[in-house]
């Protein structure tokens, strides 16, 4: 069986990347692992590994190109575009490429077939190997509004050849995260011991519940003084999969781009237990 | 009225902590929380009263009328967002993937599909001890958070005009995509908060590139700089070589965790080490913005 695990968090900076990169390393000892960095606005997983990239490809969207000779300036394309990406003036037509979703409505609706579509790059996919597992990442071009399509393409690297696929999601709970969650088997919600962490965790919980995905929680920078978090997990009967203590040493390893499971046997063991706990929830 | 946005390549670098503190240092601000995915500013500013609550409709979604649908499947073939699946015996719109573009509506030979308005979230005008806070929540799983950010920005602006405020402090959305760019579009100044980690450095460079492209003036704050002084100095050197204003550095401070746990901005802890550094950052910013 090929297990697909998404690593999410209500907000950024809670430790998604730490959990993803370290879990991938620990599991790669006995299993064929694929790690996908779907945080396409700010991908960081590759900073923790020597990656030999073997493949790079552009992810494109089809952008309208209006043929001035044929266009009769009727304005229908502008009226039908749901994203305000086309404006028609007396003297011509203006396409706002960054607003365009590439849906094809304008070329379909144009009564004189004056609109062609041409590809424009949104970003790229990179795929290759680390010393331990296969690795893929998406990178959104600066200035592009949404990475959803890149994530959709990135996920096409998932196959039954892998025992486990780990997907490092973007922060938040909006559309790119939903794209990551489509057709995954389990979601690990990473949070931290603070009112911020708890607030955002609740949003993430409501999303995985709505999408009916089995899930559990990892508390990073665990601080027993903030009891509300563990109380909430208890009340809602949410499985606590792992705690990572608040430790300046861990923060330092992270800042240097080191894997924490390589630095401490205890942490290594904890990440093995994390996986066992995930499979236990799934049974 | 000046608008200042506090942003970061990634979340969790201390944007909200800094925003909340700045809102206490500036005398007459409107606070605007544009991190709609993880809106946390209200947790530190503890608004006492909700003045107004607004619905946010973002985009539309397709809906199939099964009385008319003949299962021809043209909609699925045409949809470019893989938002229509055939499940059991009918075509189903995946509401998470649907972008509401209308192509299916236009191509359906039976006119069985229509677009419906989609309530994507809410935004609020609240009263806090420091004045008005405009903030919002996107419903989990929704898109167009950039649109909600734009609504919050508009509301903050009109509130500011009406109340004759001097400054709008925007706690921005992380990343470089539409919520992030909506948070900084047209502001007078942006502050990028970063951390001395390899990831932080990587994210900072992308944030800088984004702001340069948008022609927004900005400066950088390094938070928790003493967690890794060597990465911190490479960050500093990089800012220097790129001619970027370094507004200041804030040391790692246990008091921040305590303050957050107590749901208060760190600036209210007069003796805390970070509040001293934040004050000096504030002075630099007000010099840049108001020449004082």
XYZ file of C-alpha atoms in Angstrom:
575
model
C 0.000 0.000 0.000
C 1.121 3.468 -0.799
C 0.415 5.965 1.933
C 0.022 9.676 1.227
C 0.557 11.987 4.183
C 0.050 15.754 4.047
C 1.805 17.966 6.578
C -0.165 21.136 7.315
C -0.484 23.950 9.756
C -2.940 26.750 10.187
C -0.144 29.251 9.937
C 3.427 29.363 8.767
C 6.476 28.940 10.911
C 5.035 26.211 13.105
C 7.408 23.505 11.920
C 5.863 21.894 8.823
C 9.195 21.827 7.071
C 10.905 20.353 10.135
C 8.331 17.576 10.372
C 8.342 16.856 6.633
C 12.084 16.750 6.092
C 12.840 14.759 9.224
C 10.020 12.273 8.801
C 11.127 11.617 5.225
C 14.663 10.864 6.390
C 13.604 8.521 9.165
C 11.192 6.567 6.969
C 13.649 6.264 4.099
C 15.643 3.794 6.202
C 13.144 1.012 5.518
C 10.831 2.357 2.864
C 10.729 3.915 -0.563
C 9.834 7.520 0.157
C 8.794 10.481 -1.954
C 8.909 13.961 -0.453
C 7.009 16.728 -2.259
C 7.441 20.338 -1.238
C 4.113 21.910 -2.141
C 4.781 25.165 -0.301
C 5.325 26.660 -3.738
C 5.430 30.271 -2.561
C 8.327 29.587 -0.216
C 9.698 26.073 -0.694
C 12.428 25.268 1.820
C 12.704 21.493 2.054
C 15.546 21.332 -0.479
C 17.704 23.452 1.804
C 18.024 20.485 4.149
C 19.311 18.004 1.585
C 21.732 17.627 -1.250
C 19.309 17.294 -4.087
C 20.358 16.148 -7.534
C 17.640 17.516 -9.754
C 17.068 15.424 -12.864
C 14.046 17.090 -14.304
C 12.737 20.609 -14.513
C 9.632 21.707 -16.309
C 7.518 24.782 -16.637
C 3.907 24.885 -15.506
C 1.964 26.995 -17.941
C -1.393 28.649 -18.145
C -3.104 29.637 -21.386
C -3.418 33.386 -21.687
C -5.624 35.091 -24.290
C -4.078 36.890 -27.193
C -6.437 39.197 -29.019
C -6.100 39.609 -32.746
C -6.637 43.314 -33.396
C -7.513 42.820 -37.062
C -10.430 40.545 -36.320
C -11.652 42.017 -33.016
C -14.816 44.080 -33.370
C -14.566 45.506 -29.825
C -17.959 44.091 -28.905
C -16.907 43.721 -25.248
C -18.441 40.297 -24.738
C -15.151 38.780 -23.501
C -14.821 41.473 -20.838
C -18.420 40.970 -19.730
C -18.091 37.209 -19.418
C -14.639 37.104 -17.771
C -15.255 36.332 -14.089
C -11.863 37.620 -13.007
C -11.786 41.074 -14.536
C -8.798 40.062 -16.620
C -9.937 41.636 -19.905
C -10.906 45.231 -20.501
C -12.248 46.507 -23.784
C -11.774 50.157 -24.664
C -12.783 52.105 -27.730
C -9.304 51.702 -29.119
C -8.482 48.158 -28.189
C -8.403 45.344 -25.680
C -6.189 45.042 -22.627
C -5.437 41.691 -20.971
C -4.290 41.705 -17.337
C -2.198 38.568 -17.324
C -1.917 38.338 -13.557
C -5.678 38.278 -13.110
C -6.208 35.690 -15.827
C -6.955 32.169 -14.603
C -6.553 30.688 -18.071
C -10.068 29.274 -18.124
C -10.733 29.785 -21.826
C -14.096 31.550 -21.503
C -13.020 34.555 -23.582
C -11.859 32.559 -26.583
C -14.943 30.383 -26.375
C -17.349 33.319 -26.225
C -15.758 35.575 -28.848
C -18.264 35.829 -31.728
C -15.592 36.555 -34.341
C -12.914 34.157 -33.067
C -10.457 36.952 -32.474
C -8.924 35.389 -29.381
C -6.133 32.827 -29.493
C -4.487 31.395 -26.429
C -0.787 31.198 -25.784
C 1.050 29.562 -22.895
C 2.568 31.643 -20.121
C 4.730 30.158 -17.384
C 3.348 30.300 -13.815
C 6.287 28.590 -12.255
C 8.135 25.335 -12.429
C 8.466 21.836 -11.099
C 11.776 20.277 -10.144
C 12.243 16.604 -9.542
C 15.231 14.576 -8.484
C 16.830 12.561 -5.739
C 18.425 13.151 -2.393
C 20.788 10.526 -0.970
C 17.806 8.942 0.740
C 14.631 9.389 -1.256
C 13.022 10.956 -4.314
C 12.149 14.594 -4.086
C 9.938 17.007 -5.982
C 9.158 20.668 -5.487
C 7.162 23.432 -7.090
C 8.232 27.025 -7.372
C 5.746 29.798 -8.110
C 7.098 32.689 -10.165
C 7.342 35.994 -8.320
C 4.272 38.071 -9.108
C 1.953 35.141 -9.819
C -1.165 35.095 -7.661
C -1.766 31.398 -7.040
C 0.179 28.181 -6.851
C -2.786 25.820 -7.076
C -2.054 24.645 -10.578
C 1.601 24.006 -9.762
C 0.584 21.896 -6.776
C -1.836 19.947 -8.968
C 0.970 19.175 -11.416
C 3.448 18.409 -8.636
C 1.121 15.797 -7.203
C 1.262 13.888 -10.472
C 4.662 12.553 -9.327
C 2.806 10.473 -6.734
C 2.732 6.804 -7.715
C 2.227 3.360 -6.232
C 5.978 2.749 -6.488
C 6.423 4.637 -3.263
C 5.585 3.177 0.114
C 5.051 6.655 1.518
C 4.593 10.095 -0.006
C 4.991 13.095 2.285
C 3.599 16.387 1.065
C 4.723 19.578 2.763
C 1.728 21.906 2.359
C 1.658 25.694 2.160
C 0.552 27.478 5.339
C -3.041 28.467 5.952
C -6.297 26.777 5.072
C -7.163 28.234 1.683
C -7.193 26.847 -1.824
C -3.554 25.703 -2.213
C -3.896 23.673 0.985
C -7.139 22.158 -0.248
C -5.338 21.158 -3.435
C -2.703 19.371 -1.342
C -5.391 17.578 0.661
C -7.234 16.182 -2.363
C -6.848 12.380 -2.288
C -4.406 12.112 0.605
C -4.798 9.408 3.268
C -3.759 11.337 6.339
C -3.082 14.874 7.506
C -0.564 15.789 10.160
C -1.461 19.181 11.643
C 1.582 20.892 13.078
C 0.920 23.484 15.734
C 2.708 25.239 18.557
C 1.971 25.964 22.205
C 0.528 29.448 21.925
C -2.846 31.141 21.485
C -1.864 31.769 17.842
C -1.091 28.108 17.329
C -4.389 27.058 18.899
C -6.470 29.558 16.935
C -4.994 28.453 13.631
C -5.098 24.776 14.542
C -8.870 25.030 14.992
C -9.192 26.341 11.442
C -7.036 23.524 10.096
C -9.092 20.985 12.042
C -12.328 22.305 10.583
C -10.872 21.957 7.097
C -9.714 18.326 7.445
C -12.998 17.449 9.127
C -14.954 18.992 6.293
C -12.840 17.072 3.776
C -13.178 13.911 5.874
C -9.465 13.200 6.101
C -8.083 11.274 9.083
C -5.700 13.460 11.033
C -3.618 13.972 14.142
C -1.589 16.732 15.719
C 2.105 17.387 16.288
C 2.895 20.075 18.854
C 6.109 21.890 18.122
C 7.865 24.089 20.692
C 5.808 22.310 23.300
C 5.282 24.371 26.412
C 3.365 22.694 29.263
C 2.443 26.125 30.644
C 0.016 26.605 27.773
C -2.492 23.990 28.856
C -5.369 25.187 26.638
C -3.881 23.359 23.670
C -3.775 19.895 25.235
C -7.178 20.547 26.822
C -8.598 21.298 23.399
C -7.114 18.104 21.941
C -8.571 16.135 24.832
C -12.051 17.643 24.529
C -12.165 17.107 20.787
C -10.587 13.651 21.051
C -7.885 14.574 18.576
C -4.909 12.190 18.553
C -1.661 13.789 19.698
C 0.982 12.166 17.516
C 4.164 13.794 18.812
C 5.500 16.627 20.905
C 8.743 18.439 20.163
C 9.968 20.316 23.195
C 10.861 23.950 23.080
C 14.640 23.873 22.810
C 17.042 26.537 21.598
C 19.390 23.815 20.379
C 16.704 22.532 17.987
C 16.118 26.057 16.686
C 19.847 26.390 16.073
C 20.099 23.112 14.154
C 17.168 24.190 12.038
C 18.720 27.591 11.351
C 21.837 25.869 10.040
C 19.856 23.643 7.710
C 20.538 20.497 9.721
C 18.081 17.658 10.214
C 17.237 17.352 13.871
C 16.900 13.558 13.677
C 20.565 13.389 12.702
C 21.530 15.346 15.790
C 19.681 13.439 18.464
C 18.834 9.766 18.836
C 15.854 10.632 20.965
C 14.385 12.818 18.251
C 15.078 10.101 15.708
C 13.129 7.653 17.817
C 10.318 10.168 18.268
C 9.921 10.514 14.533
C 9.713 6.741 14.190
C 6.999 6.797 16.814
C 5.245 9.572 14.917
C 4.884 7.256 11.949
C 3.707 4.397 14.137
C 1.112 6.697 15.675
C -0.108 7.730 12.227
C -0.579 4.135 11.132
C -2.342 3.396 14.394
C -4.890 6.170 13.789
C -5.442 4.829 10.291
C -6.192 1.261 11.376
C -2.668 58.966 6.356
C 0.211 56.568 5.817
C -0.110 52.847 5.309
C 2.544 50.485 6.654
C 2.468 46.755 5.942
C 4.350 44.213 7.990
C 5.069 41.132 5.903
C 7.349 38.128 5.826
C 8.372 35.530 3.325
C 6.973 32.908 5.646
C 4.689 32.889 8.617
C 5.755 32.601 12.225
C 8.595 35.085 11.964
C 6.987 37.582 14.310
C 4.835 39.766 12.042
C 1.880 39.820 14.394
C 4.008 40.443 17.476
C 5.654 43.402 15.779
C 2.378 44.706 14.320
C 0.646 44.641 17.698
C 3.527 46.456 19.347
C 3.710 49.088 16.627
C 0.007 49.735 16.974
C 0.711 50.782 20.571
C 3.682 52.951 19.627
C 1.965 54.879 16.864
C -0.344 57.385 18.496
C -3.346 57.308 16.247
C -3.499 54.122 14.169
C -6.062 51.920 12.486
C -5.099 48.278 12.743
C -5.748 46.015 9.823
C -5.186 42.264 9.966
C -4.745 41.022 6.416
C -3.411 37.588 7.293
C -6.888 36.196 6.733
C -5.782 32.572 6.719
C -4.334 32.851 10.203
C -5.677 36.083 11.616
C -4.065 36.425 15.010
C -3.769 40.149 15.621
C -7.085 40.270 17.467
C -5.699 37.760 19.942
C -3.140 40.349 21.045
C -5.296 43.449 20.749
C -8.291 41.905 22.501
C -11.048 43.918 20.873
C -13.786 44.610 23.373
C -16.653 45.185 21.062
C -17.667 44.151 17.574
C -18.959 47.218 15.771
C -19.782 45.761 12.393
C -19.788 42.409 10.708
C -19.684 42.136 6.895
C -20.178 39.185 4.577
C -17.547 38.557 1.962
C -18.579 36.970 -1.305
C -15.575 35.778 -3.224
C -16.059 34.428 -6.685
C -18.817 32.076 -7.710
C -19.252 28.328 -7.964
C -20.886 26.210 -10.627
C -24.025 24.246 -9.789
C -25.596 21.487 -11.881
C -29.344 21.162 -12.251
C -29.800 17.390 -12.389
C -33.314 17.732 -13.805
C -31.756 19.054 -16.978
C -28.383 17.263 -17.025
C -28.143 14.429 -19.564
C -24.726 13.155 -18.437
C -23.084 14.091 -21.728
C -19.796 14.899 -19.960
C -18.895 17.931 -22.091
C -18.460 20.035 -18.954
C -15.875 17.620 -17.570
C -13.938 17.590 -20.838
C -13.904 21.360 -21.099
C -13.116 22.276 -17.488
C -9.477 23.301 -17.166
C -9.389 23.043 -13.395
C -10.206 19.335 -13.143
C -13.174 20.438 -11.061
C -15.779 18.073 -12.491
C -15.724 14.345 -11.714
C -17.970 11.506 -12.719
C -19.033 9.825 -9.496
C -21.364 6.855 -9.329
C -23.918 7.846 -11.958
C -23.550 11.578 -12.317
C -21.215 14.499 -12.918
C -20.307 16.322 -9.740
C -18.718 19.734 -9.232
C -15.785 19.649 -6.860
C -16.466 22.906 -5.040
C -12.874 23.161 -3.816
C -11.435 22.992 -7.316
C -14.114 25.067 -9.084
C -12.889 28.568 -9.846
C -16.260 29.812 -11.044
C -15.000 30.697 -14.530
C -18.305 29.901 -16.286
C -16.837 27.787 -19.088
C -19.022 24.812 -18.129
C -22.090 27.067 -18.072
C -21.302 28.275 -21.566
C -20.540 24.860 -23.006
C -23.396 22.864 -21.497
C -25.758 22.044 -24.375
C -28.693 21.573 -21.978
C -28.136 24.841 -20.083
C -28.082 22.737 -16.944
C -25.309 24.599 -15.147
C -25.369 28.002 -13.500
C -23.046 30.040 -11.331
C -24.074 30.834 -7.778
C -22.671 33.404 -5.389
C -20.313 31.989 -2.827
C -20.089 33.256 0.743
C -16.368 32.888 1.304
C -15.899 34.550 4.659
C -16.540 37.508 6.919
C -14.766 40.632 7.943
C -15.251 42.774 10.990
C -14.755 46.212 12.376
C -13.925 45.888 16.067
C -13.128 48.304 18.819
C -9.937 47.603 20.710
C -8.237 49.544 23.509
C -6.012 51.100 20.863
C -8.755 51.995 18.421
C -10.379 50.299 15.485
C -9.240 46.895 14.280
C -10.409 45.611 10.909
C -9.954 41.878 10.507
C -11.500 38.950 8.755
C -11.750 35.206 8.480
C -11.777 33.285 5.287
C -13.855 30.146 5.542
C -11.523 27.154 5.541
C -10.931 25.826 2.063
C -11.878 28.998 0.243
C -9.891 30.701 -2.439
C -9.635 34.375 -3.373
C -8.185 35.358 -0.029
C -6.526 38.207 -1.935
C -10.048 39.527 -2.522
C -10.877 39.461 1.174
C -7.578 41.203 1.908
C -8.588 43.913 -0.563
C -11.956 44.357 1.234
C -10.224 44.668 4.596
C -7.785 47.192 3.156
C -10.656 49.263 1.731
C -12.563 49.181 5.005
C -9.457 50.124 7.000
C -8.880 53.038 4.667
C -12.414 54.410 4.963
C -12.386 53.995 8.739
C -9.051 55.819 8.846
C -10.326 58.679 6.706
C -13.475 59.097 8.786
C -11.674 59.070 12.097
C -8.777 61.175 10.830
C -6.151 58.614 11.690
C -2.459 59.146 10.942
C -1.454 55.653 10.068
C -2.813 52.250 9.074
C -0.812 49.297 10.349
C -1.326 46.239 8.216
C -0.426 42.807 9.505
C 0.171 41.227 6.112
C -0.309 37.750 4.709
C 2.777 35.562 4.367
C 4.179 34.335 1.093
C 4.439 36.016 -2.277
C 1.075 35.094 -3.821
C -2.146 37.090 -4.093
C -2.920 37.537 -0.373
C 0.616 38.798 0.218
C 0.648 41.171 -2.733
C -2.859 42.453 -1.884
C -1.553 43.253 1.600
C 1.215 45.508 0.290
C -0.237 47.012 -2.895
C -0.085 50.794 -2.644
C 1.289 51.045 0.889
C 3.732 53.803 1.803
C 6.155 51.434 3.405
C 6.613 47.735 4.034
C 8.574 46.002 6.764
C 9.815 42.492 6.040
C 10.328 40.467 9.198
C 12.823 37.657 8.822
C 14.695 35.153 10.959
C 18.334 34.056 10.873
C 17.719 30.629 9.362
C 18.558 29.300 5.934
C 14.849 29.093 5.162
C 14.358 32.617 6.462
C 17.089 33.905 4.184
C 15.630 32.110 1.175
C 12.154 33.510 1.900
C 13.481 37.007 2.501
C 15.039 37.087 -0.948
C 11.754 36.139 -2.570
C 9.858 38.736 -0.526
C 12.382 41.418 -1.500
C 12.108 40.514 -5.155
C 8.315 40.742 -4.910
C 8.375 44.177 -3.274
C 10.899 45.467 -5.787
C 8.697 44.300 -8.588
C 5.752 46.101 -6.980
C 7.886 49.201 -6.396
C 7.053 49.347 -2.725
C 9.591 50.984 -0.391
C 10.657 48.689 2.389
C 13.091 47.839 5.148
C 14.043 44.642 6.959
C 13.823 43.554 10.593
C 15.752 40.481 11.746
C 13.851 38.811 14.549
C 15.555 36.467 17.037
C 18.873 37.513 15.505
C 20.961 35.875 18.226
C 19.571 32.390 17.535
C 22.217 32.118 14.855
C 24.543 35.090 14.708
C 26.449 33.852 11.703
C 23.341 33.510 9.513
C 22.225 36.806 11.003
C 25.356 38.580 9.844
C 25.097 37.099 6.357
C 21.539 38.469 6.288
C 22.880 41.854 7.317
C 25.661 41.769 4.768
C 23.225 40.794 2.087
C 20.909 43.701 2.970
C 23.890 46.031 2.898
C 25.090 44.791 -0.484
C 21.568 45.102 -1.893
C 21.196 48.573 -0.477
C 18.256 47.554 1.702
C 17.464 49.457 4.909
C 18.025 47.331 7.964
C 15.527 48.810 10.413
C 16.765 46.790 13.319
C 17.298 43.456 14.946
C 15.356 41.933 17.809
C 16.988 39.385 20.096
C 15.428 36.113 21.091
C 13.332 36.917 24.150
C 11.537 34.414 26.366
C 9.211 37.224 27.420
C 7.614 37.200 23.970
C 6.330 33.669 24.540
C 4.990 34.681 27.897
C 3.350 37.815 26.492
C 1.766 35.825 23.662
C 0.465 33.267 26.096
C -1.120 36.075 28.068
C -2.471 37.513 24.830
C -0.705 40.850 25.156
C 1.673 42.704 22.859
C 5.256 42.523 24.084
C 5.531 46.301 24.104
C 3.371 46.397 27.254
C 6.169 44.603 29.103
C 8.294 47.668 29.652
C 11.281 45.782 31.038
C 11.483 43.243 28.272
C 14.577 43.387 26.155
C 12.706 43.070 22.872
C 10.424 46.023 23.612
C 13.503 48.287 23.718
C 14.604 47.083 20.311
C 11.088 47.463 18.931
C 10.983 51.081 20.136
C 14.114 51.888 18.222
C 12.652 50.230 15.116
C 9.541 52.345 15.587
C 11.644 55.488 15.722
C 13.371 54.609 12.479
C 10.077 53.958 10.760
C 8.451 57.156 11.941
C 11.510 59.041 10.776
C 11.202 57.476 7.348
C 7.454 58.096 7.157
C 6.965 61.385 8.943
C 10.471 62.842 8.997
C 10.455 63.065 12.740
